[in-house]
Amino acid sequence: MATVFPLIRKRMMNFDIISAIEFDKSGDHLATGDRGGRVVLFERTDNKDNGGSRRDAEQMDYTVRHPEFRYKTEFQSHEPEFDYLKSLEIEEKINKIRWCQPANGALFLLSTNDKTIKYWKVQEKKIKKISEMNIDPSKTPGQPSSSSPPPVVANGVHADPAHDYLSKFSFPPGGLPSLRLPVVVVTSLETSLVARCRRVYAHAHDYHINSISNSSDGETFISADDLRVNLWNLEISNQSFNIVDVKPTNMEDLTEVITSAEFHPIHCNMLAYSSSKGSIRLIDMRQSALCDSHTKLFEEPEAPGSRSFFTEIIASISDIKFSKDGRYILSRDYMTLKLWDINMDSGPVASYQVHEHLRPKLCDLYENDSIFDKFECCLSGDGLRVATGSYSNLFRVFGASQGSTEAATLEASKNPMRRQIQTPARPSRTISSMTRMVRRGSESPGAEANGNGYDFTNKLLHMAWHPTENSIACAAANSLYMYYA
């Protein structure tokens, strides 16, 4: 049975809505960004309690312990800005967060809004306090005096020579070395988390940034907007290299835009980016400085006679993710979730129906702009499951292993099973044994089969899978939930 932990729960405000979520590589830290430009960090606490010996750990009950994440700190990453040259307001909303390699006990991460990327360092610092002062309490300044202040002449010197402190000054008996300064000590028990912006990467994108991704070399990262992908060095903030440019000479000839970009998790010379036409291009930066040509192109041919007004809109890929070993690419368009083998560009190795039952309602979805919603996707660390979000704060989990028929639908709420309970029988603790409401090539049963049972105002767009465990963090509006199996 899945358990959910509402990590953030506060009064609903527009700037509180979570817009980005990301685990670090160890899985011990979780970061979220919101529309108000804030980054909130959570730290795992359940694995810190097992600090005893191995014998102590073996003597513990063999009960499954759910992961516990607690609030660590938060900071204001971005502020609203205004581009006076283009008369354009720049929102503070956090579009993406990516963790960088930690060093010397400090955490590093990248955060971006539509135009500016920032490199943050979060570190615990011991609090310093003044323990001793060489001030005589009877002569401390600021004490009230019974006598009236002495008269002062025009040049600022007291007329009364008794108040001429310069003339009264004398060296201490031991000379200047005997002067005592305040003693500052470090209190070992008290620490404070400090977030400091190390670098700002700005003025490199004319269009809104939709992706940032770290390279496996730990030194570079990419940022992508609608028409370009830039390569950055973490240590150099005033220079970037344009490696992909799809902008035509005449903007009227523009037929597709870049929707997402991701570095290969192992090979620092390879990356993939998706387009609004439903294609994924794999490029090798060793071929040329400007990667005009791709190494491989992944796209599924259009079925004959299926073209309609909405074909290109629903084919647009909103997110791509590499598997941990770099062998597969998971992509999400509006209707489906697809798994691609980078060694086979003839078509996806698996396709999972997510919104096929909404096809009769595409006109309504177009009218209320829901058809343009950008859902993210994620893979488990072992590559055996994939997941993505949907409407009514639902998310879908599918088995990705060959021959697997696993499919489950859960709701991001305090009672995640209430959409699935059909009988009073108690479900088991594994995702694979949950009630299968969504399967490949089939629709959800009941009132949701035609989309009438969905709340299109509540959508689960952002989610992340723990890198080593079967735990999923998902954001529903301004609440963050953790599911585990």
PDB file of N, CA and C in Angstrom, residues 134-184:
ATOM      1  N   ASN A 134      35.191  43.726  27.111  1.00  0.00           N
ATOM      2  CA  ASN A 134      36.025  44.458  28.059  1.00  0.00           C
ATOM      3  C   ASN A 134      35.458  45.837  28.337  1.00  0.00           C
ATOM      4  N   ILE A 135      34.135  45.889  28.470  1.00  0.00           N
ATOM      5  CA  ILE A 135      33.467  47.164  28.712  1.00  0.00           C
ATOM      6  C   ILE A 135      33.007  47.205  30.160  1.00  0.00           C
ATOM      7  N   ASP A 136      33.322  48.280  30.827  1.00  0.00           N
ATOM      8  CA  ASP A 136      32.867  48.477  32.201  1.00  0.00           C
ATOM      9  C   ASP A 136      31.383  48.841  32.173  1.00  0.00           C
ATOM     10  N   PRO A 137      30.524  47.995  32.759  1.00  0.00           N
ATOM     11  CA  PRO A 137      29.083  48.299  32.698  1.00  0.00           C
ATOM     12  C   PRO A 137      28.733  49.676  33.229  1.00  0.00           C
ATOM     13  N   SER A 138      29.520  50.180  34.205  1.00  0.00           N
ATOM     14  CA  SER A 138      29.204  51.496  34.772  1.00  0.00           C
ATOM     15  C   SER A 138      29.533  52.638  33.837  1.00  0.00           C
ATOM     16  N   LYS A 139      30.355  52.338  32.786  1.00  0.00           N
ATOM     17  CA  LYS A 139      30.754  53.405  31.880  1.00  0.00           C
ATOM     18  C   LYS A 139      30.325  53.134  30.444  1.00  0.00           C
ATOM     19  N   THR A 140      29.362  52.254  30.291  1.00  0.00           N
ATOM     20  CA  THR A 140      28.905  51.945  28.941  1.00  0.00           C
ATOM     21  C   THR A 140      28.168  53.128  28.363  1.00  0.00           C
ATOM     22  N   PRO A 141      28.341  53.386  27.069  1.00  0.00           N
ATOM     23  CA  PRO A 141      27.621  54.505  26.460  1.00  0.00           C
ATOM     24  C   PRO A 141      26.147  54.229  26.387  1.00  0.00           C
ATOM     25  N   GLY A 142      25.387  55.281  26.388  1.00  0.00           N
ATOM     26  CA  GLY A 142      23.943  55.152  26.267  1.00  0.00           C
ATOM     27  C   GLY A 142      23.220  55.208  27.588  1.00  0.00           C
ATOM     28  N   GLN A 143      23.985  55.220  28.717  1.00  0.00           N
ATOM     29  CA  GLN A 143      23.315  55.305  29.998  1.00  0.00           C
ATOM     30  C   GLN A 143      22.842  56.734  30.240  1.00  0.00           C
ATOM     31  N   PRO A 144      21.680  56.909  30.840  1.00  0.00           N
ATOM     32  CA  PRO A 144      21.189  58.258  31.088  1.00  0.00           C
ATOM     33  C   PRO A 144      22.060  58.995  32.089  1.00  0.00           C
ATOM     34  N   SER A 145      22.244  60.230  31.876  1.00  0.00           N
ATOM     35  CA  SER A 145      23.064  61.065  32.751  1.00  0.00           C
ATOM     36  C   SER A 145      22.178  62.103  33.417  1.00  0.00           C
ATOM     37  N   SER A 146      22.474  62.341  34.711  1.00  0.00           N
ATOM     38  CA  SER A 146      21.661  63.293  35.458  1.00  0.00           C
ATOM     39  C   SER A 146      22.015  64.728  35.117  1.00  0.00           C
ATOM     40  N   SER A 147      23.269  64.934  34.697  1.00  0.00           N
ATOM     41  CA  SER A 147      23.696  66.292  34.379  1.00  0.00           C
ATOM     42  C   SER A 147      23.339  66.641  32.952  1.00  0.00           C
ATOM     43  N   SER A 148      23.183  67.896  32.709  1.00  0.00           N
ATOM     44  CA  SER A 148      22.866  68.350  31.361  1.00  0.00           C
ATOM     45  C   SER A 148      24.083  68.261  30.481  1.00  0.00           C
ATOM     46  N   PRO A 149      23.907  68.060  29.182  1.00  0.00           N
ATOM     47  CA  PRO A 149      25.055  67.957  28.281  1.00  0.00           C
ATOM     48  C   PRO A 149      25.841  69.256  28.253  1.00  0.00           C
ATOM     49  N   PRO A 150      27.162  69.160  28.121  1.00  0.00           N
ATOM     50  CA  PRO A 150      27.994  70.372  28.121  1.00  0.00           C
ATOM     51  C   PRO A 150      27.792  71.157  26.840  1.00  0.00           C
ATOM     52  N   PRO A 151      28.041  72.446  26.919  1.00  0.00           N
ATOM     53  CA  PRO A 151      27.927  73.249  25.706  1.00  0.00           C
ATOM     54  C   PRO A 151      28.977  72.868  24.680  1.00  0.00           C
ATOM     55  N   VAL A 152      28.604  73.011  23.433  1.00  0.00           N
ATOM     56  CA  VAL A 152      29.496  72.652  22.330  1.00  0.00           C
ATOM     57  C   VAL A 152      29.709  73.879  21.470  1.00  0.00           C
ATOM     58  N   VAL A 153      30.966  74.169  21.128  1.00  0.00           N
ATOM     59  CA  VAL A 153      31.282  75.300  20.274  1.00  0.00           C
ATOM     60  C   VAL A 153      31.117  74.903  18.824  1.00  0.00           C
ATOM     61  N   ALA A 154      31.346  75.861  17.921  1.00  0.00           N
ATOM     62  CA  ALA A 154      31.033  75.641  16.512  1.00  0.00           C
ATOM     63  C   ALA A 154      31.858  74.540  15.888  1.00  0.00           C
ATOM     64  N   ASN A 155      33.111  74.367  16.337  1.00  0.00           N
ATOM     65  CA  ASN A 155      33.951  73.357  15.691  1.00  0.00           C
ATOM     66  C   ASN A 155      33.771  71.967  16.268  1.00  0.00           C
ATOM     67  N   GLY A 156      32.791  71.797  17.156  1.00  0.00           N
ATOM     68  CA  GLY A 156      32.468  70.476  17.663  1.00  0.00           C
ATOM     69  C   GLY A 156      33.218  70.077  18.894  1.00  0.00           C
ATOM     70  N   VAL A 157      34.090  70.960  19.466  1.00  0.00           N
ATOM     71  CA  VAL A 157      34.845  70.622  20.666  1.00  0.00           C
ATOM     72  C   VAL A 157      34.092  71.155  21.867  1.00  0.00           C
ATOM     73  N   HIS A 158      34.022  70.368  22.908  1.00  0.00           N
ATOM     74  CA  HIS A 158      33.320  70.793  24.112  1.00  0.00           C
ATOM     75  C   HIS A 158      34.004  72.008  24.719  1.00  0.00           C
ATOM     76  N   ALA A 159      33.200  72.961  25.183  1.00  0.00           N
ATOM     77  CA  ALA A 159      33.759  74.141  25.832  1.00  0.00           C
ATOM     78  C   ALA A 159      34.313  73.807  27.197  1.00  0.00           C
ATOM     79  N   ASP A 160      33.710  72.775  27.862  1.00  0.00           N
ATOM     80  CA  ASP A 160      34.173  72.387  29.181  1.00  0.00           C
ATOM     81  C   ASP A 160      35.362  71.457  29.028  1.00  0.00           C
ATOM     82  N   PRO A 161      36.527  71.840  29.517  1.00  0.00           N
ATOM     83  CA  PRO A 161      37.707  70.971  29.354  1.00  0.00           C
ATOM     84  C   PRO A 161      37.560  69.644  30.071  1.00  0.00           C
ATOM     85  N   ALA A 162      36.636  69.552  31.055  1.00  0.00           N
ATOM     86  CA  ALA A 162      36.439  68.268  31.742  1.00  0.00           C
ATOM     87  C   ALA A 162      35.884  67.217  30.804  1.00  0.00           C
ATOM     88  N   HIS A 163      35.225  67.676  29.752  1.00  0.00           N
ATOM     89  CA  HIS A 163      34.657  66.735  28.784  1.00  0.00           C
ATOM     90  C   HIS A 163      35.538  66.571  27.552  1.00  0.00           C
ATOM     91  N   ASP A 164      36.705  67.046  27.592  1.00  0.00           N
ATOM     92  CA  ASP A 164      37.636  66.874  26.473  1.00  0.00           C
ATOM     93  C   ASP A 164      38.319  65.523  26.631  1.00  0.00           C
ATOM     94  N   TYR A 165      37.743  64.502  25.994  1.00  0.00           N
ATOM     95  CA  TYR A 165      38.221  63.139  26.200  1.00  0.00           C
ATOM     96  C   TYR A 165      39.617  62.930  25.631  1.00  0.00           C
ATOM     97  N   LEU A 166      39.948  63.666  24.609  1.00  0.00           N
ATOM     98  CA  LEU A 166      41.276  63.490  24.035  1.00  0.00           C
ATOM     99  C   LEU A 166      42.361  63.880  25.024  1.00  0.00           C
ATOM    100  N   SER A 167      42.103  64.972  25.762  1.00  0.00           N
ATOM    101  CA  SER A 167      43.106  65.420  26.734  1.00  0.00           C
ATOM    102  C   SER A 167      43.174  64.491  27.937  1.00  0.00           C
ATOM    103  N   LYS A 168      42.077  63.772  28.210  1.00  0.00           N
ATOM    104  CA  LYS A 168      42.036  62.854  29.343  1.00  0.00           C
ATOM    105  C   LYS A 168      42.588  61.483  29.002  1.00  0.00           C
ATOM    106  N   PHE A 169      42.844  61.199  27.700  1.00  0.00           N
ATOM    107  CA  PHE A 169      43.250  59.856  27.284  1.00  0.00           C
ATOM    108  C   PHE A 169      44.636  59.526  27.816  1.00  0.00           C
ATOM    109  N   SER A 170      44.790  58.335  28.338  1.00  0.00           N
ATOM    110  CA  SER A 170      46.093  57.860  28.804  1.00  0.00           C
ATOM    111  C   SER A 170      46.229  56.389  28.449  1.00  0.00           C
ATOM    112  N   PHE A 171      47.441  55.937  28.199  1.00  0.00           N
ATOM    113  CA  PHE A 171      47.686  54.547  27.874  1.00  0.00           C
ATOM    114  C   PHE A 171      47.492  53.670  29.103  1.00  0.00           C
ATOM    115  N   PRO A 172      47.033  52.441  28.909  1.00  0.00           N
ATOM    116  CA  PRO A 172      46.937  51.522  30.051  1.00  0.00           C
ATOM    117  C   PRO A 172      48.307  51.188  30.598  1.00  0.00           C
ATOM    118  N   PRO A 173      48.352  50.673  31.827  1.00  0.00           N
ATOM    119  CA  PRO A 173      49.663  50.412  32.455  1.00  0.00           C
ATOM    120  C   PRO A 173      50.546  49.487  31.639  1.00  0.00           C
ATOM    121  N   GLY A 174      49.972  48.514  31.005  1.00  0.00           N
ATOM    122  CA  GLY A 174      50.790  47.575  30.246  1.00  0.00           C
ATOM    123  C   GLY A 174      51.053  48.010  28.827  1.00  0.00           C
ATOM    124  N   GLY A 175      50.619  49.185  28.465  1.00  0.00           N
ATOM    125  CA  GLY A 175      50.771  49.649  27.095  1.00  0.00           C
ATOM    126  C   GLY A 175      49.670  49.116  26.200  1.00  0.00           C
ATOM    127  N   LEU A 176      49.787  49.353  24.918  1.00  0.00           N
ATOM    128  CA  LEU A 176      48.757  48.931  23.965  1.00  0.00           C
ATOM    129  C   LEU A 176      48.521  47.426  23.945  1.00  0.00           C
ATOM    130  N   PRO A 177      49.558  46.588  24.120  1.00  0.00           N
ATOM    131  CA  PRO A 177      49.288  45.137  24.098  1.00  0.00           C
ATOM    132  C   PRO A 177      48.305  44.679  25.165  1.00  0.00           C
ATOM    133  N   SER A 178      48.129  45.453  26.220  1.00  0.00           N
ATOM    134  CA  SER A 178      47.220  45.028  27.278  1.00  0.00           C
ATOM    135  C   SER A 178      45.765  45.345  26.962  1.00  0.00           C
ATOM    136  N   LEU A 179      45.501  46.039  25.822  1.00  0.00           N
ATOM    137  CA  LEU A 179      44.125  46.311  25.432  1.00  0.00           C
ATOM    138  C   LEU A 179      43.439  44.995  25.064  1.00  0.00           C
ATOM    139  N   ARG A 180      42.228  44.798  25.561  1.00  0.00           N
ATOM    140  CA  ARG A 180      41.506  43.566  25.303  1.00  0.00           C
ATOM    141  C   ARG A 180      40.381  43.818  24.308  1.00  0.00           C
ATOM    142  N   LEU A 181      40.301  42.946  23.308  1.00  0.00           N
ATOM    143  CA  LEU A 181      39.236  43.031  22.322  1.00  0.00           C
ATOM    144  C   LEU A 181      38.126  42.049  22.685  1.00  0.00           C
ATOM    145  N   PRO A 182      36.931  42.253  22.154  1.00  0.00           N
ATOM    146  CA  PRO A 182      35.859  41.271  22.395  1.00  0.00           C
ATOM    147  C   PRO A 182      36.246  39.896  21.899  1.00  0.00           C
ATOM    148  N   VAL A 183      35.939  38.880  22.677  1.00  0.00           N
ATOM    149  CA  VAL A 183      36.284  37.507  22.342  1.00  0.00           C
ATOM    150  C   VAL A 183      35.103  36.869  21.613  1.00  0.00           C
ATOM    151  N   VAL A 184      35.364  36.395  20.391  1.00  0.00           N
ATOM    152  CA  VAL A 184      34.340  35.748  19.583  1.00  0.00           C
ATOM    153  C   VAL A 184      34.618  34.253  19.564  1.00  0.00           C
TER     154      VAL A 184
END
